[in-house]
GROMACS .gro file of N, CA and C in nm:
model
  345
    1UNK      N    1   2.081  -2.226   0.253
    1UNK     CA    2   2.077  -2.097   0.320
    1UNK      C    3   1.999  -2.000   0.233
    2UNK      N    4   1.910  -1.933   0.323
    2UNK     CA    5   1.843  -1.799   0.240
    2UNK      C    6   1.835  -1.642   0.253
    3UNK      N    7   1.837  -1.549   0.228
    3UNK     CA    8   1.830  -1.413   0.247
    3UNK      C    9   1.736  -1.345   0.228
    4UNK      N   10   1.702  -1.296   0.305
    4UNK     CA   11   1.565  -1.177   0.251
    4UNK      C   12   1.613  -1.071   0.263
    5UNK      N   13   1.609  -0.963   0.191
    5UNK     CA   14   1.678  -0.822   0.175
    5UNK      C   15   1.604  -0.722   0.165
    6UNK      N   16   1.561  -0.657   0.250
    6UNK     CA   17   1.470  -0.552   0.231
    6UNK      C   18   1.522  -0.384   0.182
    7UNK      N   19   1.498  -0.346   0.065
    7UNK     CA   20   1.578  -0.231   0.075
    7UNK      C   21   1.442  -0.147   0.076
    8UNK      N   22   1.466  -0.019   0.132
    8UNK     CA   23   1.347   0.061   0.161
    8UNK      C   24   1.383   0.193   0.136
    9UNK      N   25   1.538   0.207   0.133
    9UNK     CA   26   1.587   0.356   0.099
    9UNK      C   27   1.519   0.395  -0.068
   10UNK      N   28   1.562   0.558  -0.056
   10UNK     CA   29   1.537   0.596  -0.170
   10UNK      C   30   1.682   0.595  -0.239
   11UNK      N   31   1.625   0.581  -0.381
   11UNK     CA   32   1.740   0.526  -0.495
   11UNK      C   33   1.841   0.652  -0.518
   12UNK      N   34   1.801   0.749  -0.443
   12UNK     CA   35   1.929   0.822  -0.480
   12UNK      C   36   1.991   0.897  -0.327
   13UNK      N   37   1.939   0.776  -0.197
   13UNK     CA   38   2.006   0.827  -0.071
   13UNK      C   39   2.172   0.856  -0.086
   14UNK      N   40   2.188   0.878  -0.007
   14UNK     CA   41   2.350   0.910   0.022
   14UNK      C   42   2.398   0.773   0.073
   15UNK      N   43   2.505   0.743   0.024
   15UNK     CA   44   2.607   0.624   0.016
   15UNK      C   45   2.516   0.484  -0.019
   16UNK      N   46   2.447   0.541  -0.111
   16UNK     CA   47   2.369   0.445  -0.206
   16UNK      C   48   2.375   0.347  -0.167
   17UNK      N   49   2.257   0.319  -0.041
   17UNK     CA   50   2.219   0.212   0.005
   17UNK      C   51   2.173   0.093  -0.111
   18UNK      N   52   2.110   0.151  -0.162
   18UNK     CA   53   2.026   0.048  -0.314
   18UNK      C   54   2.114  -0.018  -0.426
   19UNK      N   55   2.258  -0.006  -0.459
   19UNK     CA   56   2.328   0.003  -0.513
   19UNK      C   57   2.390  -0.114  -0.387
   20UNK      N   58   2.404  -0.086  -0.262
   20UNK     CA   59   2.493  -0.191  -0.156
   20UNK      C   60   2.416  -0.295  -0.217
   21UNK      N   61   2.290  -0.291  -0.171
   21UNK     CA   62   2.202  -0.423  -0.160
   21UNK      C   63   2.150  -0.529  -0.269
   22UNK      N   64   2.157  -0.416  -0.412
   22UNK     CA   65   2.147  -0.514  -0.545
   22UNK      C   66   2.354  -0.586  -0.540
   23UNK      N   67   2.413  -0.514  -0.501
   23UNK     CA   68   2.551  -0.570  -0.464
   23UNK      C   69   2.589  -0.695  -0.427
   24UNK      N   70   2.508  -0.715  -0.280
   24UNK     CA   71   2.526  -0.813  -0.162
   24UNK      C   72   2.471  -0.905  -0.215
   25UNK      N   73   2.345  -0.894  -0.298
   25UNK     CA   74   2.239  -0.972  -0.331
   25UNK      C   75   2.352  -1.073  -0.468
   26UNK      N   76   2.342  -0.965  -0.564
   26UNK     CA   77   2.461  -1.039  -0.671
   26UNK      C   78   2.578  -1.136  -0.606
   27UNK      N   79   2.659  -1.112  -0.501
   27UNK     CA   80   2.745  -1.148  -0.449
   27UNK      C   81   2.736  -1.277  -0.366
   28UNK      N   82   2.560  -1.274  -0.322
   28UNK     CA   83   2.563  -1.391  -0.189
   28UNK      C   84   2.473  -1.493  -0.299
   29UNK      N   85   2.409  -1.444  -0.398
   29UNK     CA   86   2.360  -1.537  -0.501
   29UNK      C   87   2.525  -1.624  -0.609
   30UNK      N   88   2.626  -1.574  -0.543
   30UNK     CA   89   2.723  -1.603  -0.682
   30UNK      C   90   2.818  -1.718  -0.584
   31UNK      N   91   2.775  -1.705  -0.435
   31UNK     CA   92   2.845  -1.776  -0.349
   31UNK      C   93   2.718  -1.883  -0.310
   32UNK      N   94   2.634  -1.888  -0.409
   32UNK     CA   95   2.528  -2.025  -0.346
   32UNK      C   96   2.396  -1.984  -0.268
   33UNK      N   97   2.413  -1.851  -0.189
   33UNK     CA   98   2.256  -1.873  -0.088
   33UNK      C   99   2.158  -1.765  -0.194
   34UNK      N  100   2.039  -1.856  -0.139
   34UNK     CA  101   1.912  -1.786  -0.203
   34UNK      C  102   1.865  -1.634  -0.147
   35UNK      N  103   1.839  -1.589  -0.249
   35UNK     CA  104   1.788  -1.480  -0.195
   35UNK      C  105   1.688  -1.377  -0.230
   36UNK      N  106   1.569  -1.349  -0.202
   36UNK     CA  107   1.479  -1.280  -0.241
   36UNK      C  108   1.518  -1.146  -0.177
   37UNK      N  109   1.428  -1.068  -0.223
   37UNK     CA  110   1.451  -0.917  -0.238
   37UNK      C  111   1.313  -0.849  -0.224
   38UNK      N  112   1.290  -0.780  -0.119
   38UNK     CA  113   1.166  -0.678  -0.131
   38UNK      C  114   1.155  -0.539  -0.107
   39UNK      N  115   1.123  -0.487  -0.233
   39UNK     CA  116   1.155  -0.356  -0.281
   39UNK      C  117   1.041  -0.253  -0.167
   40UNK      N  118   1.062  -0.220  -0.065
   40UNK     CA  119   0.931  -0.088  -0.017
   40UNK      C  120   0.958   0.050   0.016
   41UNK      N  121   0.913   0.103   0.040
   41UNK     CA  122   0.909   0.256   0.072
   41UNK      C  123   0.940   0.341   0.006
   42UNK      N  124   1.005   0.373  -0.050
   42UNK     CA  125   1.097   0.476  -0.124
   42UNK      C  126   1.181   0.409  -0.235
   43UNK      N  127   1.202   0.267  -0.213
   43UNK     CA  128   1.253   0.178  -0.289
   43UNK      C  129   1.126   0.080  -0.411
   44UNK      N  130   1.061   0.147  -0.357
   44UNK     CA  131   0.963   0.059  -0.431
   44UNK      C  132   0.925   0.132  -0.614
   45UNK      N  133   0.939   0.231  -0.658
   45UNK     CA  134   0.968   0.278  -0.760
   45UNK      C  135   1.045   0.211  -0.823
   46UNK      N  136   1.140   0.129  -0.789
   46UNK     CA  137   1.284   0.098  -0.913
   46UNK      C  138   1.173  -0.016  -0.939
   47UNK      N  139   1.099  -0.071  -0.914
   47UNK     CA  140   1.022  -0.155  -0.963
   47UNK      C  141   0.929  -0.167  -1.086
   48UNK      N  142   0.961  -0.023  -1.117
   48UNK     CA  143   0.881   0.019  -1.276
   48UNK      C  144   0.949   0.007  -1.347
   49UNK      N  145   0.894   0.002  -1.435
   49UNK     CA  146   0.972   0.027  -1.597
   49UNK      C  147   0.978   0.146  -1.626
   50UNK      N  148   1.087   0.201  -1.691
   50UNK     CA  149   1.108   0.335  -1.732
   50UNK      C  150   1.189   0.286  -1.874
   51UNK      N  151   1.173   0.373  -1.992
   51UNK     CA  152   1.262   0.438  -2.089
   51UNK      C  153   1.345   0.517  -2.069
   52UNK      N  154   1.339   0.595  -1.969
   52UNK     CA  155   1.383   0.751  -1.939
   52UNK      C  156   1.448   0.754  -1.810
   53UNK      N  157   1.579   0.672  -1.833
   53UNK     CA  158   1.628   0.615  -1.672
   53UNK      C  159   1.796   0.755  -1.700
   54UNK      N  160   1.781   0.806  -1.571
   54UNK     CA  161   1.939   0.840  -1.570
   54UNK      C  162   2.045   0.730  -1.540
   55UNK      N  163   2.128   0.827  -1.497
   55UNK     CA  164   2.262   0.683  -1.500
   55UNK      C  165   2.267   0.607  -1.386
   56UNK      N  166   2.209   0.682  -1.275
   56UNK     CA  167   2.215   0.581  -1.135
   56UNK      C  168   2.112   0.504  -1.176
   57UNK      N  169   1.962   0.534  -1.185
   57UNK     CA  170   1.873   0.462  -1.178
   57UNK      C  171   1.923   0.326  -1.322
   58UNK      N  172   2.008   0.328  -1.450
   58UNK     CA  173   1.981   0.273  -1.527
   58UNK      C  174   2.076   0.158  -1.458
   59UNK      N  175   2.188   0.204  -1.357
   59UNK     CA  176   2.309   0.119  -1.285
   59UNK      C  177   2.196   0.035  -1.204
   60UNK      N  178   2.088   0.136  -1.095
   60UNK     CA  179   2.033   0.018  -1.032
   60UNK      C  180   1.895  -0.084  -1.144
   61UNK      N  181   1.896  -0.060  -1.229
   61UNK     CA  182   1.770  -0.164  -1.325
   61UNK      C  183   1.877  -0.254  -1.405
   62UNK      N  184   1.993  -0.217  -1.407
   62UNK     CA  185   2.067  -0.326  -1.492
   62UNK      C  186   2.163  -0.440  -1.355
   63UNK      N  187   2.132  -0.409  -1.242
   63UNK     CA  188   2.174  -0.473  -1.149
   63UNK      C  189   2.030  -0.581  -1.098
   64UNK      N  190   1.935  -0.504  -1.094
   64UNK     CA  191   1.814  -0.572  -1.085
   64UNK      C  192   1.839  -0.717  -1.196
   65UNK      N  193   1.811  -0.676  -1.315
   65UNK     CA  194   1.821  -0.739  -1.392
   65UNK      C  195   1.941  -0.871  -1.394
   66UNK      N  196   2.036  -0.852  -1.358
   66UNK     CA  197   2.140  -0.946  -1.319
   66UNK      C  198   2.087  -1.034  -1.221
   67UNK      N  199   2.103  -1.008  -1.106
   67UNK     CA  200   2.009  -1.050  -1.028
   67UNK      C  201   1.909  -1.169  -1.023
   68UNK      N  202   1.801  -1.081  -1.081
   68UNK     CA  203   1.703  -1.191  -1.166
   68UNK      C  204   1.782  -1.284  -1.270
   69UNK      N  205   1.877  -1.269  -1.296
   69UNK     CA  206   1.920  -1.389  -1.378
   69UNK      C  207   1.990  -1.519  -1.275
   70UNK      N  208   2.059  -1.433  -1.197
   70UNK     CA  209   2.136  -1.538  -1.125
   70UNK      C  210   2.022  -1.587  -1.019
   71UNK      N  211   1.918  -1.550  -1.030
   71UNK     CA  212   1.782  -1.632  -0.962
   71UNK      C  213   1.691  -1.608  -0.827
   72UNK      N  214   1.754  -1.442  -0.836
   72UNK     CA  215   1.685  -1.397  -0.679
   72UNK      C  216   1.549  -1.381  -0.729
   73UNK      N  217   1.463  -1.357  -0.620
   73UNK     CA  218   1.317  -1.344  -0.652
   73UNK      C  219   1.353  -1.187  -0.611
   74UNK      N  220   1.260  -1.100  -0.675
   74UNK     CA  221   1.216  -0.967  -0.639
   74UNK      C  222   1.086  -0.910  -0.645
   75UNK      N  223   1.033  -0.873  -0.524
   75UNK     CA  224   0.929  -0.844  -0.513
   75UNK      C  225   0.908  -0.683  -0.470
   76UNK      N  226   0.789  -0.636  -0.468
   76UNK     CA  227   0.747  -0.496  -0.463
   76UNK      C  228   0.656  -0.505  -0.335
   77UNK      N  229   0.670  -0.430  -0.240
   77UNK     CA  230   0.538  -0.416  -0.121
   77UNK      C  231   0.483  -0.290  -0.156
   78UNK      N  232   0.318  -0.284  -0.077
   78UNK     CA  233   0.309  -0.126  -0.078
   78UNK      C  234   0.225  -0.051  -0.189
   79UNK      N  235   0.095  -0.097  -0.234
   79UNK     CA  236   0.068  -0.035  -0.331
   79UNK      C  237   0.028   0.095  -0.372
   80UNK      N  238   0.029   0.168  -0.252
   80UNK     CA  239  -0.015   0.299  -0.259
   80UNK      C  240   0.061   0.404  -0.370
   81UNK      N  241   0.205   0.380  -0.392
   81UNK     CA  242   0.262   0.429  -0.463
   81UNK      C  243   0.201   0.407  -0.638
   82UNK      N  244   0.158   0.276  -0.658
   82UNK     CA  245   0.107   0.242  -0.773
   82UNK      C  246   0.040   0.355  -0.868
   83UNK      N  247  -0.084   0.420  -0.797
   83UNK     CA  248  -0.170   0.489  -0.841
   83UNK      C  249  -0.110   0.583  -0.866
   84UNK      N  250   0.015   0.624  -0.848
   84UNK     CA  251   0.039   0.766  -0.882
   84UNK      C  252   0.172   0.730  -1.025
   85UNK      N  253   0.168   0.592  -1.058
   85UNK     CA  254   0.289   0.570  -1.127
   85UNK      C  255   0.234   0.566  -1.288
   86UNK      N  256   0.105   0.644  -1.313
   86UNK     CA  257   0.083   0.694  -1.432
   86UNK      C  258   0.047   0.544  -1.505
   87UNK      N  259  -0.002   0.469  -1.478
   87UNK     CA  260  -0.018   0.355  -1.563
   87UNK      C  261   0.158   0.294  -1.611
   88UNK      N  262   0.224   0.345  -1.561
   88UNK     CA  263   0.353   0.249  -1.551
   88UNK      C  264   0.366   0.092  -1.495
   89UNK      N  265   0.435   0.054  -1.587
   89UNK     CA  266   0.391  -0.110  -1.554
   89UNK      C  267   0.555  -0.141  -1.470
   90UNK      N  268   0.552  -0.284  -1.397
   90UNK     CA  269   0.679  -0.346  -1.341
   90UNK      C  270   0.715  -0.360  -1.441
   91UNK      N  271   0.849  -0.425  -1.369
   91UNK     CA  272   0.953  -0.455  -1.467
   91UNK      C  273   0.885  -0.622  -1.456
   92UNK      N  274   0.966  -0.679  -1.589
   92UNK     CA  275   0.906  -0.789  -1.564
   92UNK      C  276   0.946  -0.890  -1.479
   93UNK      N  277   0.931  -0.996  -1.413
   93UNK     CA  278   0.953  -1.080  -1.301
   93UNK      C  279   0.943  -1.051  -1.185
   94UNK      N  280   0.923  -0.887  -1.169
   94UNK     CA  281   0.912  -0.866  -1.031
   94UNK      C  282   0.768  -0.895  -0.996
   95UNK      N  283   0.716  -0.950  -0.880
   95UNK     CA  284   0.580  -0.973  -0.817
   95UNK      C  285   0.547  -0.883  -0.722
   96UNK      N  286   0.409  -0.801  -0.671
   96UNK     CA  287   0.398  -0.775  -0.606
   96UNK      C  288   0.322  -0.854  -0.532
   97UNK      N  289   0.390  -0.800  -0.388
   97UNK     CA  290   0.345  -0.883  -0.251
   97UNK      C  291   0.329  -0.787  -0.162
   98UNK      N  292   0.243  -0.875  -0.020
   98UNK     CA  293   0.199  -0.821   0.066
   98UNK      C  294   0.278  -0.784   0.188
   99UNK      N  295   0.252  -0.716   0.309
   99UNK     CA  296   0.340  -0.748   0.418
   99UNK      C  297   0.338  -0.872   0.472
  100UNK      N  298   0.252  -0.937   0.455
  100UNK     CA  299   0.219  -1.113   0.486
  100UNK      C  300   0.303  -1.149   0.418
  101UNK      N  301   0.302  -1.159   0.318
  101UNK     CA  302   0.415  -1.243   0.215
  101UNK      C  303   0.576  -1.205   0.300
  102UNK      N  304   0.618  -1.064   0.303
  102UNK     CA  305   0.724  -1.028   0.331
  102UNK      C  306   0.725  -1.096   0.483
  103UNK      N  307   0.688  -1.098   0.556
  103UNK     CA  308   0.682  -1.098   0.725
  103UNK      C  309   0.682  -1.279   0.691
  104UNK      N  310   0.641  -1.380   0.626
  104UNK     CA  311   0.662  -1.501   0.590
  104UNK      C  312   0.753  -1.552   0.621
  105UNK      N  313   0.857  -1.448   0.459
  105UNK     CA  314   0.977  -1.508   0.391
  105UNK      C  315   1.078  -1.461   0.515
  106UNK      N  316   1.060  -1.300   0.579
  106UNK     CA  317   1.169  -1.318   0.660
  106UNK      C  318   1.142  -1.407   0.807
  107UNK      N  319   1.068  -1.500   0.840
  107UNK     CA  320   1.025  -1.585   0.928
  107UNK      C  321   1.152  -1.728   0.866
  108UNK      N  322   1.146  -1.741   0.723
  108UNK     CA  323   1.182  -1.901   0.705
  108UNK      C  324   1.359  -1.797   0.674
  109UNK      N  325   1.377  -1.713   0.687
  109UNK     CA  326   1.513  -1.687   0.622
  109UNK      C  327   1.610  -1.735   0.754
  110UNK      N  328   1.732  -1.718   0.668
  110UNK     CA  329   1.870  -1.706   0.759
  110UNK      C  330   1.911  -1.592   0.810
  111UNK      N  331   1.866  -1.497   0.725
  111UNK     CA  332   1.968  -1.390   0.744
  111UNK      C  333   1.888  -1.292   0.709
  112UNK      N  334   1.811  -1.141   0.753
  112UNK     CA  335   1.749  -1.049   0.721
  112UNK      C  336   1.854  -0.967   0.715
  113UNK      N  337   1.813  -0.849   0.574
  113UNK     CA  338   1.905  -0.757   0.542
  113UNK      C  339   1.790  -0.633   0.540
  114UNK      N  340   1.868  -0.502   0.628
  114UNK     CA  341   1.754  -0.404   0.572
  114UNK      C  342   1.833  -0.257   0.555
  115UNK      N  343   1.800  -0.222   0.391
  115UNK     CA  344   1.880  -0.146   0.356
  115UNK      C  345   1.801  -0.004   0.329
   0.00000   0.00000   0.00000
């Protein structure tokens, strides 16, 4: 079984959608199904690296990070945001991808999530 999880909210919406979804993701990776992750819209920022993280954002990069251990893929759509991210680099393991790529993975999934 696989998951594709799209979160698209911004990281500091109300009832912290981004926070559910690195959640579900930890949770359905700890019960066996695969699951990739694609970071866009407003969500696509937690995909940088920062030094200078407050406490939500450092809750959602240390959940990321989990995550990637227990073996989800995470990816970034969307590059328009890039150019304005100051020569800020990803975090590492995350890939960026296309809407092709994304429109793919949720084709072969089980289960689409969109947060």
């Amino acid at each position: 079984m696989h998951w594709t999880i799209l979160i698209k909210s911004h990281p500091d919406a109300r009832g912290n959608p981004v926070l559910q979804g690195l959640r579900m993701t930890a949770a359905a990776l700890a019960d066996g199904i695969g699951v990739s992750i694609f970071l866009a819209e407003e969500a696509a920022s937690l995909a940088l690296h920062s030094e200078y993280l407050g406490e939500r954002q450092r809750v959602h990069h240390d959940l990321i990070a989990e995550v990637q251990e227990l073996g989800a893929e995470i990816h970034v759509t969307g590059l328009e945001w890039l150019h304005a991210a100051e020569n800020r680099t990803l975090i590492p393991g995350i890939k960026v991808a296309s809407m092709k790529t994304l429109v793919r993975q949720m084709k072969l999934s089980d289960q689409v999530v969109t947060l």
